[in-house]
CSV table of C-alpha atoms in Angstrom, one decimal:
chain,number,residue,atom,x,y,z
A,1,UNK,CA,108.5,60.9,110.8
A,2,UNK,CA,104.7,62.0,110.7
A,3,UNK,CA,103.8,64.9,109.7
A,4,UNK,CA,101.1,66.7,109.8
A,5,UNK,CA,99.7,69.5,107.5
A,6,UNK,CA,96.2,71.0,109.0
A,7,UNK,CA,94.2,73.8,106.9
A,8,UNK,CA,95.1,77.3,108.5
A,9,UNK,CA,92.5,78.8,111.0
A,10,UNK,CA,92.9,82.4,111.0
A,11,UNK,CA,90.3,84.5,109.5
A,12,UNK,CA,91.3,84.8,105.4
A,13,UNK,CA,94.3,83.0,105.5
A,14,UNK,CA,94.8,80.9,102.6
A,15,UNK,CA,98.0,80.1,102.5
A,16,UNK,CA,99.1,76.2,103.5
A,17,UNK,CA,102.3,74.9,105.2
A,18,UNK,CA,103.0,72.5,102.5
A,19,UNK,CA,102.1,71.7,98.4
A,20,UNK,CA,101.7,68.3,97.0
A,21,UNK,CA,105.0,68.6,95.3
A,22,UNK,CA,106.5,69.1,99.0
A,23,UNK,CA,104.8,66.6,100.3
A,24,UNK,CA,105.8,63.9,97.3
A,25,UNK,CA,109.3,65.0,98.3
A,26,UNK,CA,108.7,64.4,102.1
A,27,UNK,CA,107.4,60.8,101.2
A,28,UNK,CA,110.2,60.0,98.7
A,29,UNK,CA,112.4,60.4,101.9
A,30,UNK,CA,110.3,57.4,103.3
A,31,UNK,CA,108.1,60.1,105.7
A,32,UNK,CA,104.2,59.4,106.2
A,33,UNK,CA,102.4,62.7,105.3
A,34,UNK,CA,98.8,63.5,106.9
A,35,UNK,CA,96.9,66.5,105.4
A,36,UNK,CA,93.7,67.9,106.5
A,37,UNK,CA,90.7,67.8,103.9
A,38,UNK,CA,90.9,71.0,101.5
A,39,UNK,CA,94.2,72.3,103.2
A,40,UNK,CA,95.1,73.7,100.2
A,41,UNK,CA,92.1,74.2,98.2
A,42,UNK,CA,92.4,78.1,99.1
A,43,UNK,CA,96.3,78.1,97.7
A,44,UNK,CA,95.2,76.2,94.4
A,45,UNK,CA,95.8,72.8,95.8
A,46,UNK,CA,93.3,70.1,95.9
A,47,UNK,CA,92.9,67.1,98.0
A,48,UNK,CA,93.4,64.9,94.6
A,49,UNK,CA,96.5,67.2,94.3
A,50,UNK,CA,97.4,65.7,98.0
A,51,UNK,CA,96.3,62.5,97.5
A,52,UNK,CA,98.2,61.7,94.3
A,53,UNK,CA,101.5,63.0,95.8
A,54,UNK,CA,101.0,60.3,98.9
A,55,UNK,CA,99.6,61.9,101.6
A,56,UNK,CA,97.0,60.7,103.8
A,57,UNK,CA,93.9,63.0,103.7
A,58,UNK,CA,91.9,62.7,106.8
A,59,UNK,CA,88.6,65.1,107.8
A,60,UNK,CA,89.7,65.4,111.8
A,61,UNK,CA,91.7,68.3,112.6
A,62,UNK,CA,93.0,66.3,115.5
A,63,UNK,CA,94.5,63.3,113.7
A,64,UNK,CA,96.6,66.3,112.0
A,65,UNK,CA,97.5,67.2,114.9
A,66,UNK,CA,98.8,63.9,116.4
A,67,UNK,CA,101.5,64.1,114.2
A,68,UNK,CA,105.0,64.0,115.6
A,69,UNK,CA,105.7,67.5,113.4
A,70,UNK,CA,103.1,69.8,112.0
A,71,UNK,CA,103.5,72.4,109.8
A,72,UNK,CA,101.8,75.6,109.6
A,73,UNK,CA,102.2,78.9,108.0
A,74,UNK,CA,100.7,81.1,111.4
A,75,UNK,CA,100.8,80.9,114.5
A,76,UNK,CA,97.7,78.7,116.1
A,77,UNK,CA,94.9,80.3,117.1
A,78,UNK,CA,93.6,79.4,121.0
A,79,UNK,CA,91.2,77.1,119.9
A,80,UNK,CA,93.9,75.0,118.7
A,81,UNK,CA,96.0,74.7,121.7
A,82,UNK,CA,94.0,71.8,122.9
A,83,UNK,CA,95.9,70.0,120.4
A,84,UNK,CA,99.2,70.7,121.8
A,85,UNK,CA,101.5,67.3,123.1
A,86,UNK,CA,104.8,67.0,124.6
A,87,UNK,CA,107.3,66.1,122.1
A,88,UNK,CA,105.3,68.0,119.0
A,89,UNK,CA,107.7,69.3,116.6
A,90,UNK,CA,105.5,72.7,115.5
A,91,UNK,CA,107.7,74.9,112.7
A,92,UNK,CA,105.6,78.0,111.9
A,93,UNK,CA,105.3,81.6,111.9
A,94,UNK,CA,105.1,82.3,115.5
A,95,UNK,CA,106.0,85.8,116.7
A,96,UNK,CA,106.0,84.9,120.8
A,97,UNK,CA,107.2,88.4,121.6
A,98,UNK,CA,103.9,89.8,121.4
A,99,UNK,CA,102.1,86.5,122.2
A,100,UNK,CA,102.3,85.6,126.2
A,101,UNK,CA,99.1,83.5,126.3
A,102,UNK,CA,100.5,80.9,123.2
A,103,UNK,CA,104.1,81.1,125.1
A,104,UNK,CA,102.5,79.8,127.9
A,105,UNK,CA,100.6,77.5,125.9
A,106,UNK,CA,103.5,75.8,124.0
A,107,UNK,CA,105.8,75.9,127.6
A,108,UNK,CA,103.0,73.9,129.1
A,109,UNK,CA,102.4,71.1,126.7
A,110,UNK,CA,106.9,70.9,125.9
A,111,UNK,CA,106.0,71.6,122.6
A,112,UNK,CA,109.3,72.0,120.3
A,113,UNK,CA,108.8,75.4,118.0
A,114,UNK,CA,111.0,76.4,115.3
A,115,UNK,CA,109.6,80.2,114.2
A,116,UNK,CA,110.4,80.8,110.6
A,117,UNK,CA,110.8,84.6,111.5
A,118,UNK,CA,114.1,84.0,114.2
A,119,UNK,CA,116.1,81.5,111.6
A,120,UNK,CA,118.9,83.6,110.5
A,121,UNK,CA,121.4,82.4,108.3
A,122,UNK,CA,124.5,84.5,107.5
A,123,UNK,CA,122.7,87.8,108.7
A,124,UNK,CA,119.6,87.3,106.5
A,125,UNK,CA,116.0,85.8,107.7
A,126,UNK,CA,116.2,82.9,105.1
A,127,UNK,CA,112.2,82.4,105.8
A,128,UNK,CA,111.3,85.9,106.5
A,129,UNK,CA,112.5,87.1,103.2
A,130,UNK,CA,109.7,85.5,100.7
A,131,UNK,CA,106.9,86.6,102.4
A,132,UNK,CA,108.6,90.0,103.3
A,133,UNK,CA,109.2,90.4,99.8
A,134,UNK,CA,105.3,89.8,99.0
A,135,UNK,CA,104.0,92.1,101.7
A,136,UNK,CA,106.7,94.9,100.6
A,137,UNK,CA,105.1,94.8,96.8
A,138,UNK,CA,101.2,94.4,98.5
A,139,UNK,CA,102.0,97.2,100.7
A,140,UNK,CA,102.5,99.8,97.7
A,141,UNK,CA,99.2,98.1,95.6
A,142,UNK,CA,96.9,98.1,98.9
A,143,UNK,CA,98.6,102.1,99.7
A,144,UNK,CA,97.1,102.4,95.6
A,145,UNK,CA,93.9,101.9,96.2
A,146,UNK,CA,93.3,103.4,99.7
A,147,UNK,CA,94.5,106.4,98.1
A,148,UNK,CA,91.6,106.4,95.9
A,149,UNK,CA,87.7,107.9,96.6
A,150,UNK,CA,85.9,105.1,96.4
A,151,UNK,CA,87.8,104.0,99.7
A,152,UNK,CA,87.5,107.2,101.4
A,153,UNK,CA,91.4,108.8,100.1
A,154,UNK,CA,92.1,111.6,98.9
A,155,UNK,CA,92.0,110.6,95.3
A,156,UNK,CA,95.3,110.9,95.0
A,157,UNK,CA,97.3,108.5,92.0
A,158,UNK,CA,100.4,107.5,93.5
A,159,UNK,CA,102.6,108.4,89.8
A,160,UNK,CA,100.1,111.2,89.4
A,161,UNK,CA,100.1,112.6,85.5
A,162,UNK,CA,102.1,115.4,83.7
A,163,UNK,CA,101.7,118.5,85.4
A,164,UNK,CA,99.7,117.3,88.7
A,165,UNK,CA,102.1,116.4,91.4
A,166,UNK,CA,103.0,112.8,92.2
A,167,UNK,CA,102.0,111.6,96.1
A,168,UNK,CA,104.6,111.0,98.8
A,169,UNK,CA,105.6,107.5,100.2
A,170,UNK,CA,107.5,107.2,103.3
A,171,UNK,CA,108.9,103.9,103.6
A,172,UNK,CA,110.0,103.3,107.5
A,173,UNK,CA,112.7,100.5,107.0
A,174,UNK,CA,115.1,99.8,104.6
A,175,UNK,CA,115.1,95.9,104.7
A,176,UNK,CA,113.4,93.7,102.6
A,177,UNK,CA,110.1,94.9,102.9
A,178,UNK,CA,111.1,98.4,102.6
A,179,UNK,CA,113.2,97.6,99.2
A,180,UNK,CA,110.6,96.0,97.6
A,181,UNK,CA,108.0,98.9,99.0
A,182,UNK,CA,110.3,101.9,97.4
A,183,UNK,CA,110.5,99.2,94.4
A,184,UNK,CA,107.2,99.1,93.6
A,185,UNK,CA,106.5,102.8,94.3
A,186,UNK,CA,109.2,103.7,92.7
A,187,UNK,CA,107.9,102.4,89.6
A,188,UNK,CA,104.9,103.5,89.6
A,189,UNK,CA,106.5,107.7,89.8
A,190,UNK,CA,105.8,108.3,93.5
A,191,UNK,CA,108.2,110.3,95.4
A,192,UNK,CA,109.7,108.0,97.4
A,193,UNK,CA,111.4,108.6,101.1
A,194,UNK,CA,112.9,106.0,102.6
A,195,UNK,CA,114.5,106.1,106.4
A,196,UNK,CA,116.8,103.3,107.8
A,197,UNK,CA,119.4,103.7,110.9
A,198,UNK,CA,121.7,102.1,108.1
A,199,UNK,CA,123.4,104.4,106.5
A,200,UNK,CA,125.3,101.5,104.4
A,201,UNK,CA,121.9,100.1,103.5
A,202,UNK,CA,120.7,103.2,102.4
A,203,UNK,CA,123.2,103.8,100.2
A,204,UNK,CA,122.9,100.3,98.5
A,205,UNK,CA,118.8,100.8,97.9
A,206,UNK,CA,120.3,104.2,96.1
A,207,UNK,CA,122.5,102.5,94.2
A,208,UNK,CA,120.5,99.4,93.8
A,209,UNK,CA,117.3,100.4,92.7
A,210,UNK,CA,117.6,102.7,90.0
A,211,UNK,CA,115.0,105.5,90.3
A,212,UNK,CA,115.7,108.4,92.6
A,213,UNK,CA,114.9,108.1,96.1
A,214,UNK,CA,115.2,110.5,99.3
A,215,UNK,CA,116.9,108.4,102.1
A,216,UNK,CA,117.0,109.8,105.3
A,217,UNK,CA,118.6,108.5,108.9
A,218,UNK,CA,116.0,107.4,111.2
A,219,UNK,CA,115.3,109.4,114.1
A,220,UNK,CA,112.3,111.5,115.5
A,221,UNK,CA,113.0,114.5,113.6
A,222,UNK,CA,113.0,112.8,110.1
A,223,UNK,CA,110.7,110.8,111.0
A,224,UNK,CA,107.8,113.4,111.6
A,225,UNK,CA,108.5,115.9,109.0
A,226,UNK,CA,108.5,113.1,106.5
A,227,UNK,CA,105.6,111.3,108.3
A,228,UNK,CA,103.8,114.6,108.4
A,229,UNK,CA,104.2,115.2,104.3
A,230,UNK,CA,103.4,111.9,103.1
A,231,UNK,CA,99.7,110.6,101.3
A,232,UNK,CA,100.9,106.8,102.1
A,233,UNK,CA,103.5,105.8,104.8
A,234,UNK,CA,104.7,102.3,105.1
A,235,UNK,CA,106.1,100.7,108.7
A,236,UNK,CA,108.6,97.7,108.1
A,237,UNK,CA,110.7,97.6,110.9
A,238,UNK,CA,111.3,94.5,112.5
A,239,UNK,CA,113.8,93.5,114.7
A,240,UNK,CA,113.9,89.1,115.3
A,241,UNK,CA,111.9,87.8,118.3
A,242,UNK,CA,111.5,91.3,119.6
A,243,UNK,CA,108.6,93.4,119.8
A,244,UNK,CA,108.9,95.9,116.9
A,245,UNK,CA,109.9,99.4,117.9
A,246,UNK,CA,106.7,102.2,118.1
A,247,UNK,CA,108.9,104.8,115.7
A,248,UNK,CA,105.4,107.0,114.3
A,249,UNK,CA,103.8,108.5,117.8
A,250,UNK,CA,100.3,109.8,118.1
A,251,UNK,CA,101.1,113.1,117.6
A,252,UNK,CA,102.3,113.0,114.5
A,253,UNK,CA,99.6,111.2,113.0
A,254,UNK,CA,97.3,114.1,114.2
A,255,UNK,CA,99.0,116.2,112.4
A,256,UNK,CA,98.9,114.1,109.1
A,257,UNK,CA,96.4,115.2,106.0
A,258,UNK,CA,93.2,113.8,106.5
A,259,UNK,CA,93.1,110.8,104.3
A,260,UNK,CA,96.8,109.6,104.7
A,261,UNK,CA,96.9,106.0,104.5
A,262,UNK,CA,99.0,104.2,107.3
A,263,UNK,CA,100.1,100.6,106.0
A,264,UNK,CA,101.4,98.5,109.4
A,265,UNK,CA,103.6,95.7,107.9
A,266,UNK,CA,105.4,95.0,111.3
A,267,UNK,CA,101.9,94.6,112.9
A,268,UNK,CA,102.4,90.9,113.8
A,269,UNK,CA,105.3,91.9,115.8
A,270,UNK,CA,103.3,94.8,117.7
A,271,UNK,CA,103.8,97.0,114.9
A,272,UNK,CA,105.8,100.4,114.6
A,273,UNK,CA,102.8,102.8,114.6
A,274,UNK,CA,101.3,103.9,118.2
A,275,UNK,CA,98.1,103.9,117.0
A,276,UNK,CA,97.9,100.5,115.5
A,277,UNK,CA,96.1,97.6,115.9
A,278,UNK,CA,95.4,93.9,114.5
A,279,UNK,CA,93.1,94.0,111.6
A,280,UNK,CA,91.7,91.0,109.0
A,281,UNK,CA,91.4,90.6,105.5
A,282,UNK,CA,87.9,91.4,105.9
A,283,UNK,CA,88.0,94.8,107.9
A,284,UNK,CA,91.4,95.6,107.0
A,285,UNK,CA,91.1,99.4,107.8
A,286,UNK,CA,90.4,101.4,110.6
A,287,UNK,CA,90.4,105.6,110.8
A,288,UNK,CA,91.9,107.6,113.1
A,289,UNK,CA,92.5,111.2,113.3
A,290,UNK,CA,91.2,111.2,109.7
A,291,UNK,CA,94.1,108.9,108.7
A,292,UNK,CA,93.5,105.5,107.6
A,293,UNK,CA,95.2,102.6,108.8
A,294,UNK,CA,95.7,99.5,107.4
A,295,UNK,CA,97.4,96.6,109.9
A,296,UNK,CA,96.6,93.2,108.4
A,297,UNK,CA,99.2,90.7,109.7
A,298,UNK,CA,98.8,88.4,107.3
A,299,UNK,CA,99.4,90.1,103.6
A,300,UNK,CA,100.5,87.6,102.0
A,301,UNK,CA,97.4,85.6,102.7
A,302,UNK,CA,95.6,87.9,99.7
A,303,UNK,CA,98.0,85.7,96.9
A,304,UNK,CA,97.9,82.5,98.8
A,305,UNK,CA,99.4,80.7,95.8
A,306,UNK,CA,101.9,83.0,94.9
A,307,UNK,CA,102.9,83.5,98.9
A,308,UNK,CA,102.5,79.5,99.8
A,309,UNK,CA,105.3,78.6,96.6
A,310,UNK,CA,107.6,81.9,97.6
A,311,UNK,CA,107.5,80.4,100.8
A,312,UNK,CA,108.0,76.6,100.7
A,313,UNK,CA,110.7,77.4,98.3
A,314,UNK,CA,112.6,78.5,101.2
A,315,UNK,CA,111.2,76.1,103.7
A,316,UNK,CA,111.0,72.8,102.1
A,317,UNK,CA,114.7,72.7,102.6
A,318,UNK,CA,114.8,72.6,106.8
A,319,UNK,CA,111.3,70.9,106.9
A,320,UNK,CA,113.3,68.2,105.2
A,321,UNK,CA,116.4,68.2,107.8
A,322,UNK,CA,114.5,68.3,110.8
A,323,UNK,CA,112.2,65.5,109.7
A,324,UNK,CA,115.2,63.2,108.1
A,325,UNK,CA,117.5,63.7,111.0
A,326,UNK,CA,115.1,64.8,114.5
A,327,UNK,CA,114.8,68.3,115.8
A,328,UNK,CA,118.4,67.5,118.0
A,329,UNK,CA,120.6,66.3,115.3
A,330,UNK,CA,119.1,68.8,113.0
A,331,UNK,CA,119.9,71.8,115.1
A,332,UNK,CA,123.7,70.5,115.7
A,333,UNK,CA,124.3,70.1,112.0
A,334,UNK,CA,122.5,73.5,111.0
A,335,UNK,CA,123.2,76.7,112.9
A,336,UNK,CA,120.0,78.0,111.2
A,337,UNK,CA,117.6,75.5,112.6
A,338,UNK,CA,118.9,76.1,115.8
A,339,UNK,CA,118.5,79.9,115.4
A,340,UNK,CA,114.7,78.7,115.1
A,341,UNK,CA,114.2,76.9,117.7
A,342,UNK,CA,111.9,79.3,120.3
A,343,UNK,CA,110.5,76.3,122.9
A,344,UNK,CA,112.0,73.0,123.7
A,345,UNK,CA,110.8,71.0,127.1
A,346,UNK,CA,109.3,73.6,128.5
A,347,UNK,CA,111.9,76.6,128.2
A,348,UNK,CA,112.3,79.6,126.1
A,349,UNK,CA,115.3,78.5,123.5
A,350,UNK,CA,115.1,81.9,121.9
A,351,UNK,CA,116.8,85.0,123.8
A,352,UNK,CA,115.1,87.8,122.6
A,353,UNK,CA,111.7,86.1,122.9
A,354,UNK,CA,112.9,85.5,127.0
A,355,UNK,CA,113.6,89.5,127.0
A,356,UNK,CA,110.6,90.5,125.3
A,357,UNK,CA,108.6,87.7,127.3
A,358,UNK,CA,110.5,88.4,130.7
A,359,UNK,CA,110.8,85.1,130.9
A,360,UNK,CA,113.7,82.9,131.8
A,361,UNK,CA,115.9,82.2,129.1
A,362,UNK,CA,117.9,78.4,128.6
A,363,UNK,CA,120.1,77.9,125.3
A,364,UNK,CA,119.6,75.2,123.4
A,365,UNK,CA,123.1,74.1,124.3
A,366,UNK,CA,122.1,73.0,127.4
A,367,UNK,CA,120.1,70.2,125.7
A,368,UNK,CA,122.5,68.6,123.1
């Protein structure tokens, strides 16, 4: 098979679909490998790095594109849906439920997508996890350093010192991101809340993570008197192919102390704060109602090199089965792949992107 690797478009994203120890791997299983010039320069990677692992450099973004599967670590931008063709294998982050206009896009040109954030194997999100874990950790650093003056916080020190009171974290979420959040906070002597609809999953982060916590249930009540109290509050529910939940309401950020930091994890998903919207990497914040929000939907992309080995760890693995055995074959033999697969000839594979996209749903079934 082809494949191609093209440098990632969106604004401070420096992460890349592939490193040349993948790609030697892809070419020792007798693939052809074509990367775009300084794909992974931003990840630590150089074209030499490329070259001297067997791939193909070329300077055309659309001789990347060609390729019969390219992969990506977000979803493509609009100016790169000229490059769409029937038959293109695309395995990415994609997140259709809140993307109509690229659902369109990929159901016009029958492109084949395989979204690293629907592949579920055994109940877990094999390809979710390492870049959930990242953002989780980021979440708490970024949530540091809001909290300070110099970037308009209360000058509050999340651990605070003997005899000043520690600040309050509200963690919204008890999965991966959230563990790793209350992790992080936890260690550095906040006082840590954390609300889940789980109450199995809370008591496994109580158990698990050894520093007292608060856990609370999640519903509207908690929610806002906890909301209300916190210096840093941290949104990390997601729900697969669905548009995330809106669980914080305007209100309650109103009545939030002026200076509260709102950290949006779930943002590429829609996000689980009513005020939220998309932000970069290079305006990451926004205020409002004295409350700063931060709603980046690309965290990860701040430790490209860290973030792009986390994640090919974990993805290395299926990029190698669909491209040994074809996107068919591969989906038989591997429940997860399958779970992945969002778009395939010009149909929504994926039934909670249909729902969220009120679009018509076919299984993948009725293909193979």
């Amino acid at each position: 098979m082809i494949i191609g690797l093209p440098r990632e478009q969106e604004i401070n994203e420096n992460r890349v679909g592939l490193t040349p120890d993948n790609v030697k791997e892809l070419i020792n299983d007798g693939h052809q490998v074509i990367v775009e010039h300084q794909a992974g320069l931003k990840s630590g990677f150089n074209d030499e790095a490329y070259q001297a692992a067997g791939a193909t450099l070329v300077e055309e973004v659309a001789k990347v594109w060609a390729a019969e599967m390219v992969v990506k670590v977000k979803k493509p931008l609009k100016e790169e849906y000229a490059y769409f063709h029937k038959g293109l294998i695309l395995f990415t982050y994609l997140h259709l439920a809140a993307d109509s206009d690229l659902a369109q896009a990929l159901l016009d040109n029958e492109v084949t997508c395989i979204a690293y954030e629907t592949m579920v194997d055994k109940g877990t999100l094999p390809l979710l996890k390492p870049m959930s874990e990242v953002a989780g950790r980021m979440a708490v650093q970024i949530g540091a350093h809001l909290l300070e003056k110099n970037h308009g916080g209360p000058c509050i020190l999340l651990g605070g010192v003997p005899g000043v009171k520690r600040a309050n974290v509200t963690i919204i979420g008890g999965g991966v991101v959230g563990f790793n959040s209350a992790k992080l906070a936890c260690g550095l002597g906040a006082n840590v809340t954390i609300i889940d609809l789980n109450p199995q999953r809370l008591a496994k982060i109580e158990h698990t993570l050894g520093c007292p916590v608060q856990t609370l249930i999640s519903n509207e009540a908690n929610i806002h008197e906890s909301v209300v109290n916190s210096d840093l509050v941290i949104g990390s529910v997601l729900v697969a192919g669905r548009r995330t939940p809106i669980l914080v309401k305007e209100d309650t950020i109103q009545q939030m102390k002026s200076g509260s930091v709102l950290i949006d994890v779930a943002v590429d998903q829609g996000g689980n704060f009513e005020t939220t919207h998309e932000t970069t990497h290079s305006e990451p914040t926004y205020v409002i109602h004295g409350v700063t929000h931060y709603a980046v939907s690309n965290i990860p992309g701040a430790v490209p090199q860290t973030a792009t080995i986390a994640l090919t760890n974990a993805s290395l693995f299926y990029t190698k089965e669909i491209a040994n055995k074809g996107i068919i074959q591969a989906a038989k033999d591997n429940h997860t792949i399958l779970t992945g697969i969002n778009t395939y000839q010009g149909h929504i594979t994926n039934l909670a992107v249909s729902e969220s996209q009120d679009r018509e749903f076919v299984a993948l079934e009725t293909f193979i």
